[in-house]
Coordinates of C-alpha atoms in Angstrom, one line a residue:
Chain C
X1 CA 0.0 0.0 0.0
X2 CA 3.0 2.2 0.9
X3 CA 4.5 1.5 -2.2
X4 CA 1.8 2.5 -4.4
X5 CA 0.9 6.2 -2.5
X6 CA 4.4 6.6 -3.4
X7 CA 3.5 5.8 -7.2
X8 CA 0.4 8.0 -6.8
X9 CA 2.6 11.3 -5.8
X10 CA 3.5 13.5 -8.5
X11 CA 7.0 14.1 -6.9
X12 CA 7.7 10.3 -7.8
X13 CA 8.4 10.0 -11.6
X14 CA 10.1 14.2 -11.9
X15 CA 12.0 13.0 -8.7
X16 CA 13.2 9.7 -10.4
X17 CA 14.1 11.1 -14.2
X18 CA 15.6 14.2 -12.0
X19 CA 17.8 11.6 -9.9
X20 CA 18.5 9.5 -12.9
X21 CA 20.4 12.9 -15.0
X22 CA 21.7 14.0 -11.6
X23 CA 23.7 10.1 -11.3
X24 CA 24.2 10.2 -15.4
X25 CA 26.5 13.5 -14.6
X26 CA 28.0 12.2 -10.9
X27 CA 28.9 9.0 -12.3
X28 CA 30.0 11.0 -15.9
X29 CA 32.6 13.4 -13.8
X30 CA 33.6 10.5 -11.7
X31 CA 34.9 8.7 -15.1
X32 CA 32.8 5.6 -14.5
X33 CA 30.1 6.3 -17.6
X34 CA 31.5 7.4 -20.6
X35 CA 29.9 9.0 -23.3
X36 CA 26.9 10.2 -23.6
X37 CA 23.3 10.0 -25.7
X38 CA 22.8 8.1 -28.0
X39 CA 25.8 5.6 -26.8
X40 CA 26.9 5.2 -23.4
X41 CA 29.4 2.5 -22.0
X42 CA 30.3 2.0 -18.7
X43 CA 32.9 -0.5 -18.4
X44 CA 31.9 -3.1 -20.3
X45 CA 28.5 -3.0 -20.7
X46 CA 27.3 -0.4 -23.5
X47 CA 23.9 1.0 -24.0
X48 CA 22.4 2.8 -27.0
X49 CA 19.5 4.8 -28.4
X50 CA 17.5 2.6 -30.4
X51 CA 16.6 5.6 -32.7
X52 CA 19.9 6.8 -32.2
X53 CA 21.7 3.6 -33.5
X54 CA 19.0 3.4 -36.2
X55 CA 19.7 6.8 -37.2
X56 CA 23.6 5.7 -37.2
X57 CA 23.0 3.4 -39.3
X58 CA 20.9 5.5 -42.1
X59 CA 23.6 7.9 -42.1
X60 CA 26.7 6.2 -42.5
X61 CA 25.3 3.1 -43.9
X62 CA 27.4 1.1 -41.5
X63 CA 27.4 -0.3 -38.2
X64 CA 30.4 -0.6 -35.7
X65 CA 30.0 -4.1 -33.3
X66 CA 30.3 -1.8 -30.2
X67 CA 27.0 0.4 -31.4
X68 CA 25.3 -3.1 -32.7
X69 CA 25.8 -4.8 -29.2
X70 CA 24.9 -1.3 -27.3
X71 CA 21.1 -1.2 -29.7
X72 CA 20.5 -4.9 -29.4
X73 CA 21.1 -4.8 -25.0
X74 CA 18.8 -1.7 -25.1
X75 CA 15.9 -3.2 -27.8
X76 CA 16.5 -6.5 -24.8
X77 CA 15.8 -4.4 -22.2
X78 CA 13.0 -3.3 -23.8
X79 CA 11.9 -6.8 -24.7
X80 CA 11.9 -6.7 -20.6
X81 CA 10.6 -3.3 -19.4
X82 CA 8.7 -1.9 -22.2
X83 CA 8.8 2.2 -21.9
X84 CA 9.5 2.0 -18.3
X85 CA 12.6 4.3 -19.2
X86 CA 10.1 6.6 -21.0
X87 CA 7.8 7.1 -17.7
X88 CA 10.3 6.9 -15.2
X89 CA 14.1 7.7 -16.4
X90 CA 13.9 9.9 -19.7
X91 CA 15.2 13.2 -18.6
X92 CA 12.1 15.1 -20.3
X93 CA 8.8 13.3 -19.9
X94 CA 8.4 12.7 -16.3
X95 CA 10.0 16.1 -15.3
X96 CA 7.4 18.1 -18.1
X97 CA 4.5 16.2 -18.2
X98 CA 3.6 15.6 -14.8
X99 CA 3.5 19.6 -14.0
X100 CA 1.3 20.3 -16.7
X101 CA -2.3 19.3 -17.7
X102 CA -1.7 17.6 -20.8
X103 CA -4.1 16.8 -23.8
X104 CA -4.5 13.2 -23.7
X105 CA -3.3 11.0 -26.9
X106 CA -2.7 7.9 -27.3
X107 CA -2.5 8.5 -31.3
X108 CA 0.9 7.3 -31.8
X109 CA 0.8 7.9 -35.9
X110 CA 2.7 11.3 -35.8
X111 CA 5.2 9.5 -33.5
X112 CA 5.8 6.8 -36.3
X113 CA 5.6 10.1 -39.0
X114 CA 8.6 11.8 -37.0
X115 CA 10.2 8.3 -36.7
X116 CA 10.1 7.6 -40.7
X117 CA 11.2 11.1 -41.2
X118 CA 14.2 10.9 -38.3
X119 CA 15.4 7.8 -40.4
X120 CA 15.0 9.8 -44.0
X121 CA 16.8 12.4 -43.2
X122 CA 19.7 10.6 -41.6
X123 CA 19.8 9.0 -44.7
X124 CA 19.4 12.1 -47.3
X125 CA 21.7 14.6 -44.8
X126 CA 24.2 11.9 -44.0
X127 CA 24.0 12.7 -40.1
X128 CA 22.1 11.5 -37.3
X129 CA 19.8 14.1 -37.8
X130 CA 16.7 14.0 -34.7
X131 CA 20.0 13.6 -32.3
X132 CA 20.6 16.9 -33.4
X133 CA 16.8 18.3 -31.6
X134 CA 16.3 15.5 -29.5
X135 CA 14.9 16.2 -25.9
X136 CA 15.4 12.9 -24.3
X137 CA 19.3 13.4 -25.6
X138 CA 19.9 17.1 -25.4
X139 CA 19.9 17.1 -21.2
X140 CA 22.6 14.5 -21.4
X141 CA 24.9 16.2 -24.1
X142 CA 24.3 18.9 -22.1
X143 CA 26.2 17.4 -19.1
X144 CA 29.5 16.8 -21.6
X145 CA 29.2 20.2 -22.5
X146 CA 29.5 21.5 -18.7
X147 CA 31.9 19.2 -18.1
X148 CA 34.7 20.1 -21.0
X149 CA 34.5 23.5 -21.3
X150 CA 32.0 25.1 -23.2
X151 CA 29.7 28.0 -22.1
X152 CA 27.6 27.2 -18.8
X153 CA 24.9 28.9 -20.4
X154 CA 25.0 25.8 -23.0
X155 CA 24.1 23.1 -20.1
X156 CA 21.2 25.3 -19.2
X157 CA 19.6 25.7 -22.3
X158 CA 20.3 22.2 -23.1
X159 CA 18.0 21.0 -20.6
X160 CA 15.8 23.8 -19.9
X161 CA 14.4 24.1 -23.5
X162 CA 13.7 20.3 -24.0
X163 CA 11.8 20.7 -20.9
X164 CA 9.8 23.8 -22.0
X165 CA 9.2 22.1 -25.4
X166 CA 7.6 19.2 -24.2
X167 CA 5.3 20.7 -21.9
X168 CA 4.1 23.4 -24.6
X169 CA 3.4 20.7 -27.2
X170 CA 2.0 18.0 -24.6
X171 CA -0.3 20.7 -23.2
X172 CA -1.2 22.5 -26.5
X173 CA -0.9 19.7 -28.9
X174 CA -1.1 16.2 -28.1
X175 CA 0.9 14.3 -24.7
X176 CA 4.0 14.3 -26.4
X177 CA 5.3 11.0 -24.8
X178 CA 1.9 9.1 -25.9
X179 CA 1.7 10.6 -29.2
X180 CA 4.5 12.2 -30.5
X181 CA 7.9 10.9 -29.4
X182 CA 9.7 8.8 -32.0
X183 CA 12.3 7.8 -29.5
X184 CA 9.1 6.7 -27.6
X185 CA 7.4 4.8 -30.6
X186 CA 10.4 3.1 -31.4
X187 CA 10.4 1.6 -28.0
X188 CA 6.7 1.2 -28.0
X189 CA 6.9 -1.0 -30.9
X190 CA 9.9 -3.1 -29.4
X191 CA 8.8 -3.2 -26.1
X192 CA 4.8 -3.4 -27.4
X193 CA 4.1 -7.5 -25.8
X194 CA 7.4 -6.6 -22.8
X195 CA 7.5 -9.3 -20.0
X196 CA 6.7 -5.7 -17.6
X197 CA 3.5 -4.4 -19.2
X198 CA 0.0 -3.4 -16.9
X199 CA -2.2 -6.2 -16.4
X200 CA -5.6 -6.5 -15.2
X201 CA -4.4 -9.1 -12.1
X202 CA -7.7 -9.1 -9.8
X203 CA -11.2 -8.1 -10.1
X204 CA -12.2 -5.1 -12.2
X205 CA -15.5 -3.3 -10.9
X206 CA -15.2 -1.0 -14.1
X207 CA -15.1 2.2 -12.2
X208 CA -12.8 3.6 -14.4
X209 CA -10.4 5.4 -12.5
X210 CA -7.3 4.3 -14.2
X211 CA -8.9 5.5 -17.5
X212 CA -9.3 9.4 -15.7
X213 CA -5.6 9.2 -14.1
X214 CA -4.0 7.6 -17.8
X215 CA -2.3 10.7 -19.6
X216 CA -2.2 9.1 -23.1
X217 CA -6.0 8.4 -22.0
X218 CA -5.9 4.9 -22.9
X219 CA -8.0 2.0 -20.8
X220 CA -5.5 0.2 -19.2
X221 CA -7.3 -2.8 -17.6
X222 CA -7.4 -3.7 -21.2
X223 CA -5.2 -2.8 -24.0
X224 CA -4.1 -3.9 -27.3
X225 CA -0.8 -4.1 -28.6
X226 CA -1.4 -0.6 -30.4
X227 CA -2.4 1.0 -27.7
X228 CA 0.1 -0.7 -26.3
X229 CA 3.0 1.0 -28.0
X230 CA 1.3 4.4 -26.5
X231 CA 1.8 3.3 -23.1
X232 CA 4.7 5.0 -21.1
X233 CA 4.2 2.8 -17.8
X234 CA 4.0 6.1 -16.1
X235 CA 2.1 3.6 -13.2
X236 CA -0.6 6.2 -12.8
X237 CA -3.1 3.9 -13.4
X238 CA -1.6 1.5 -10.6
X239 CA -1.8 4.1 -7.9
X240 CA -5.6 5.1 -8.7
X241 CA -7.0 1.5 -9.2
X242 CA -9.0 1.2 -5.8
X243 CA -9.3 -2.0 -5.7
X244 CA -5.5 -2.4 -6.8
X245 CA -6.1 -5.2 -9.4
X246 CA -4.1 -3.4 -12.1
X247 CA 0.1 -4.9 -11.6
X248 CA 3.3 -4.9 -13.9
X249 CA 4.2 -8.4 -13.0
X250 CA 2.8 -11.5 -15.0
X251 CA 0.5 -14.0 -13.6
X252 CA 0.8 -12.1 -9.9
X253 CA -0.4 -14.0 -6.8
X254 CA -4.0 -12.7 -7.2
X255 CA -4.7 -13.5 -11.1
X256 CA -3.3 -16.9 -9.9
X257 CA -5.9 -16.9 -6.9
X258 CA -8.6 -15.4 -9.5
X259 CA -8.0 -18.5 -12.1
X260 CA -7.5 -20.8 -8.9
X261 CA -11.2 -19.9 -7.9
X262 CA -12.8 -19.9 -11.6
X263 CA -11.1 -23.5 -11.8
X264 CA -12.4 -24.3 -8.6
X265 CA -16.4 -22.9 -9.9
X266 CA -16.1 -24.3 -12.9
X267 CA -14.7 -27.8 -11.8
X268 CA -15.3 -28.0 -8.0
X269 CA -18.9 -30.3 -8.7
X270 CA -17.7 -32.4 -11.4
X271 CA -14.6 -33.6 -9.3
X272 CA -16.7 -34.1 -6.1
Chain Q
X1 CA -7.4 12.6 -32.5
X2 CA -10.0 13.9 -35.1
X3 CA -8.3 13.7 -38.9
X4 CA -8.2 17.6 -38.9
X5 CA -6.5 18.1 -35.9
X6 CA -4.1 15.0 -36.9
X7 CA -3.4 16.9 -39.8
X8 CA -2.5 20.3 -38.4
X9 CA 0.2 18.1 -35.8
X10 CA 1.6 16.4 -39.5
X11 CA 3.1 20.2 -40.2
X12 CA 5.3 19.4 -37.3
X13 CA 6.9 16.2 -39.1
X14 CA 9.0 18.3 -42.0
X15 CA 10.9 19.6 -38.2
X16 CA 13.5 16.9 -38.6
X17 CA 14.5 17.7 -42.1
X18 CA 14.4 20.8 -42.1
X19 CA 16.7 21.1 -39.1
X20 CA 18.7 18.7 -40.7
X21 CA 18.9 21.0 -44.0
X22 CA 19.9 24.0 -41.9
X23 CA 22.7 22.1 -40.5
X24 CA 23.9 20.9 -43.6
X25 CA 23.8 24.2 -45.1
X26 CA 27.4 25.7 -46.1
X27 CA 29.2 22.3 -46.5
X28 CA 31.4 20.8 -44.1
X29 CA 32.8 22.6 -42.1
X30 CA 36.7 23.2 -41.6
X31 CA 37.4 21.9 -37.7
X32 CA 40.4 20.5 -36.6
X33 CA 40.2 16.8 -35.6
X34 CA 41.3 14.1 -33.9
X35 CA 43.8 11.7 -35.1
X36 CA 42.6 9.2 -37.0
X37 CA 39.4 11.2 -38.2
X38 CA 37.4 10.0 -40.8
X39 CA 37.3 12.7 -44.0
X40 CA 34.8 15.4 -43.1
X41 CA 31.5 14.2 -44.9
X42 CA 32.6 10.5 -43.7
X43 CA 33.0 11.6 -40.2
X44 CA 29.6 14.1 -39.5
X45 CA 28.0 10.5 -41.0
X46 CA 29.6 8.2 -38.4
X47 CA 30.3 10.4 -35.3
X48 CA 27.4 9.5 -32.4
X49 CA 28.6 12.7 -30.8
X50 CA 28.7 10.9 -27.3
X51 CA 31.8 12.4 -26.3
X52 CA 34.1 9.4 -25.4
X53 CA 36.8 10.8 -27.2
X54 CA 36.7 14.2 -25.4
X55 CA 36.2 12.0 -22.1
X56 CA 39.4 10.0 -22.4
X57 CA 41.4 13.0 -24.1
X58 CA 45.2 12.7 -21.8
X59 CA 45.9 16.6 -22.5
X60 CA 42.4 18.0 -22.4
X61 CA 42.9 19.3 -25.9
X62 CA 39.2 18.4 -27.2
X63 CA 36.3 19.6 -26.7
X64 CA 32.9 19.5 -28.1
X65 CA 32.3 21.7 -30.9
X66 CA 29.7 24.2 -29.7
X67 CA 26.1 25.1 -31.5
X68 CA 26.9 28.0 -32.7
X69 CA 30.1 27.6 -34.7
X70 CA 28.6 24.4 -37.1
X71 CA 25.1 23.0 -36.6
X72 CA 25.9 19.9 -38.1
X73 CA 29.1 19.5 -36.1
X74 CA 28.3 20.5 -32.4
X75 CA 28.8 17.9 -30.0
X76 CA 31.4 16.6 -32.1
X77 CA 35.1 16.1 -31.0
X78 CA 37.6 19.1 -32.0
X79 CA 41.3 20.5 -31.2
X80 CA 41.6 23.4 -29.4
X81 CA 45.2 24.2 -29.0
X82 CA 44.8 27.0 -26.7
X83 CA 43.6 24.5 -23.4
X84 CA 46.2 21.8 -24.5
X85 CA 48.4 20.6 -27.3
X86 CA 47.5 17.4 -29.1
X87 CA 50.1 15.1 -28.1
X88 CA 49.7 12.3 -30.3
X89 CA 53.6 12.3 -31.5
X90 CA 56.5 12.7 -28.9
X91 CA 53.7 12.6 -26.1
X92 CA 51.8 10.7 -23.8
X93 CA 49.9 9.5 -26.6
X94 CA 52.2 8.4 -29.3
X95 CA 51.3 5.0 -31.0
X96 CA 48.2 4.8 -28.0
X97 CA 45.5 7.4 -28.6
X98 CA 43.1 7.1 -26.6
X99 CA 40.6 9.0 -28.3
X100 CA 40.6 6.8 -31.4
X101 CA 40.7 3.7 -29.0
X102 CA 37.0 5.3 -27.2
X103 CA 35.7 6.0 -30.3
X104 CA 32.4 3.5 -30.4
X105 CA 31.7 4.1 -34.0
X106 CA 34.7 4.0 -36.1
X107 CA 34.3 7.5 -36.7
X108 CA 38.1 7.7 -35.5
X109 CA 40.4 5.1 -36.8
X110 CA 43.6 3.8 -35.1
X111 CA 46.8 5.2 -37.8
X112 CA 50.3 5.6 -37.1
X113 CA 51.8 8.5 -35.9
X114 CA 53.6 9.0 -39.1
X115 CA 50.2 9.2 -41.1
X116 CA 49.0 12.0 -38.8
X117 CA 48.1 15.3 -39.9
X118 CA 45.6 17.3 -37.8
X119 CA 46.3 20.3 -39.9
X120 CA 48.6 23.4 -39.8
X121 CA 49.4 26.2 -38.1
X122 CA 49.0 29.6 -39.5
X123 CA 51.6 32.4 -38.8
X124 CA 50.3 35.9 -37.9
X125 CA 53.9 37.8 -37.9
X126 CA 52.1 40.6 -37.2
X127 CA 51.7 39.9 -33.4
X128 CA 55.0 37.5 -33.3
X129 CA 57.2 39.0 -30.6
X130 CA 60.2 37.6 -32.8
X131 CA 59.6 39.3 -36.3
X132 CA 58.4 42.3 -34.2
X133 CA 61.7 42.9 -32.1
X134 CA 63.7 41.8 -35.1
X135 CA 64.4 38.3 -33.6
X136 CA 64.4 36.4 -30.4
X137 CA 61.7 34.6 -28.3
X138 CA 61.5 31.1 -30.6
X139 CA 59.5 29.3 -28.0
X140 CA 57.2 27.8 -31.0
X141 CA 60.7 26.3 -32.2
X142 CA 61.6 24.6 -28.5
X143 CA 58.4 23.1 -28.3
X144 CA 58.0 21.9 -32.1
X145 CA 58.2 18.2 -32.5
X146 CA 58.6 17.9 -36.1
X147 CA 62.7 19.0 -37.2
X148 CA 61.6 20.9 -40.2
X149 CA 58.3 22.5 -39.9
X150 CA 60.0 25.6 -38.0
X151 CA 62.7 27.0 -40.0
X152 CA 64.8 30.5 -37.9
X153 CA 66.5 32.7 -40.1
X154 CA 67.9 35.9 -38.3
X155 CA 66.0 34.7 -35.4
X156 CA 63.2 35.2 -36.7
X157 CA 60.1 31.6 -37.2
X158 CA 58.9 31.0 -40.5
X159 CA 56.6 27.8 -40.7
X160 CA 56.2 25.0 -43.3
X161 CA 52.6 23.9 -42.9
X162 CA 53.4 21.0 -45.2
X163 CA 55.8 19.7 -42.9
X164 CA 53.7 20.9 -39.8
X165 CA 51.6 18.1 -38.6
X166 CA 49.2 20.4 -36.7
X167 CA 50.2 18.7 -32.3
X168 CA 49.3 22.5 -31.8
X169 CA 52.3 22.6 -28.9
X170 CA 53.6 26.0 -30.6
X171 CA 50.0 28.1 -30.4
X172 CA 49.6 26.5 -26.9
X173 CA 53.2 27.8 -25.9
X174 CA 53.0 31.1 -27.8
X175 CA 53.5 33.7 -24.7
X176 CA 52.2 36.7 -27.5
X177 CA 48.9 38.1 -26.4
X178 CA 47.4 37.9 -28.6
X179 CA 48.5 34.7 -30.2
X180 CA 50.8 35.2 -33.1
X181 CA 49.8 31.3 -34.6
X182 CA 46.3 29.9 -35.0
X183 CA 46.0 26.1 -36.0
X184 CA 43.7 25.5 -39.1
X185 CA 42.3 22.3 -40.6
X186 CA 45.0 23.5 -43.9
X187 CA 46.3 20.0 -45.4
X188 CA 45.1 17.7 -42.6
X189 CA 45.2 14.5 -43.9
X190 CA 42.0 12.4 -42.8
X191 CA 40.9 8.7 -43.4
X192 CA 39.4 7.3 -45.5
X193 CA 36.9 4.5 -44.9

């Protein structure tokens, strides 16, 4: 119960994203991560940028082992988490979109627009071309910046205008990480049947509460893999279910009680 | 999301090339690299612009290019002589580099030091303490790696930039205010993939 008030603040998911940049440039500074969006490494284990690496790839029409291995761990995290970076890590979405009322959308089609046209123009420009604007990577770069000697005033704009850009467009235009995000579509797609997904795990009374607290306004006691890919498992819904039934995990100890007692209804008679 | 407001959000979508466009505008441009850089066009293509490269740098010479000198380039890795020389020959670096070794992409290739131009350096007599006093100072000349790319008659620097291979050790050790030599991508040789 503790656990999901603390899900329910809206200090939670700005405090986590906030915590994760803040470690990214602590751990950066102390030489133990290097690099920084879309590749980082530390020690031996490397991470990338699905779009990032994609974009890599359309531009130089090549791929280097190290940025292979880093996409493929990512897209296998993904396989695991889903967009649990995108609701709880990504330096933008959490910190923007929880402060402002945004205009629900789950219409992911624009995402997949701006993903196409991220890849083209890689392609036709010959350079990774949405690294160049993109607000999940900009707060990062900014850190390098800070650290190696250019203008302060670089670091702050670096994360300050990602931030202001995502609020205006989420609350003008359409909840940028539901709808608009390639970096989040790309995921979505990966990550669209992850192991870690919200799952209806008890009895629903189809109040729907989740529905009202779910910022890309989906219904998340039941979703289909498109709406799927929408989904930021921003865990809202889990904190306003009252009856708690809505989980992350598979199969949970209820849903196995609940199919336990339908097995039990629907064979109890016969057996006896 | 109703198929007229869909369609106003679509105007957003030509964002990516046309910032793409804007960056590309004006060519390539003319930064010093690191070793074992990629040519220009090659390089913008490759570079992830993660910074490794800068991270691991021994000297502190690179840094990341900044916004408003090349859209296309910021974030990438350049030489900037005035924090540090480069010192991939007679350094701590020679035949190591760790820049090209941190490199994830390939966008900086391991060569040897003999292969390495970064570029050359460009000789403003006009604020050389030296050609102004009618001789002396010379520091560029004690701190020059390469035998003949600093030639002294009468006392007096005059620089070879074929010969130079662009470490940067004389515009770091210049003590004219301002500097009388600015390093320039001129004749850097790069790699090609």
């Amino acid at each position: 119960m503790c656990a999901r008030r603390l899900l329910g603040s809206r200090l939670a998911r700005p405090a986590a994203a906030a915590s994760a940049l803040a470690s990214y440039a602590a751990t950066t500074a102390a030489g133990l991560v290097r690099g920084s969006t879309p590749l980082l490494r530390a020690g031996l284990v490397c991470l990338a940028c699905p779009l990032g690496a994609l974009q890599l790839v359309a531009a130089s029409l090549s791929l280097s082992v190290e940025a292979g291995s880093a996409a493929l761990i990512a897209a296998a995290l993904t396989l695991f988490a889903g967009r649990l970076f995108c609701g709880w890590l990504c330096p933008v979405g959490p910190l923007a979109t929880e402060v402002v009322a945004v205009r629900k959308s789950h219409d992911w089609r624009l995402g997949a627009v701006m993903l196409a046209s991220a890849a083209a123009s890689s392609l036709l420009f010959r350079l990774p071309a949405f690294c160049l604007i993109c607000p999940v990577g900009l707060p990062f770069k900014a850190v390098i910046l800070a650290l190696y000697g250019a203008h302060p005033a670089w670091a702050v704009i670096l994360v300050l205008a990602p931030l202001l850009a995502v609020a205006l467009i989420s609350r003008r235009a359409a909840y940028w990480c539901g709808a608009l995000c390639p970096v989040g579509v790309l995921l979505g797609l990966v990550g669209s049947s992850s192991l870690l997904r919200v799952r209806l795990n008890g009895r629903c009374t189809g109040c729907r509460a989740c529905d009202r607290a779910c910022p890309s306004g989906l219904h998340p006691a039941s979703m289909s893999w498109r709406e799927r890919v929408a989904c930021t498992l921003c865990l809202r819904c889990l904190a306003a279910c009252p009856l708690g039934s809505l989980s992350l995990v598979p199969h949970g100890k209820a849903r196995a009680a609940e199919l336990a007692r339908r097995k039990l209804l629907w064979w109890g008679d016969h057996r006896i | 999301m109703k198929r007229r407001e869909f369609l106003k959000l679509l105007a957003v979508a030509p964002l990516v090339p046309l910032a793409a466009a804007a960056a590309r505008a004006g060519g390539p441009p003319k930064l010093v690299r690191p070793p074992g850089a990629l040519v220009e066009e090659e390089f913008l293509a490759r570079c992830a612009r993660c910074g490794a490269c800068i991270e691991v740098c021994v000297t502190g010479t690179l840094e990341p290019v900044s916004p408003l000198l090349s859209l296309a380039a910021w974030g990438t890795p350049m030489v900037n002589p005035l924090k540090a020389p480069c010192e991939f020959i007679h350094g701590r670096c020679e035949g190591i580099l760790p820049c090209v070794q941190a490199c994830p992409t390939g966008a900086l290739m391991m060569v040897g030091t003999e292969e390495i131009k970064l570029g050359s350096v460009e000789w403003m007599k006009e604020n050389c303490i030296a050609y102004r006093r009618g001789g002396g100072c010379l520091v560029c000349k004690e701190v020059c790696p390469v035998p003949n790319a600093i030639e002294v008659r009468g006392r007096i620097p005059y620089f070879n930039w074929r010969a130079c291979v662009g470490c940067g050790r004389c515009v770091h050790a210049c003590p004219s205010q301002p500097k009388a030599l600015r390093l320039t991508a001129r004749g850097a040789r790069r790699v090609r993939p």
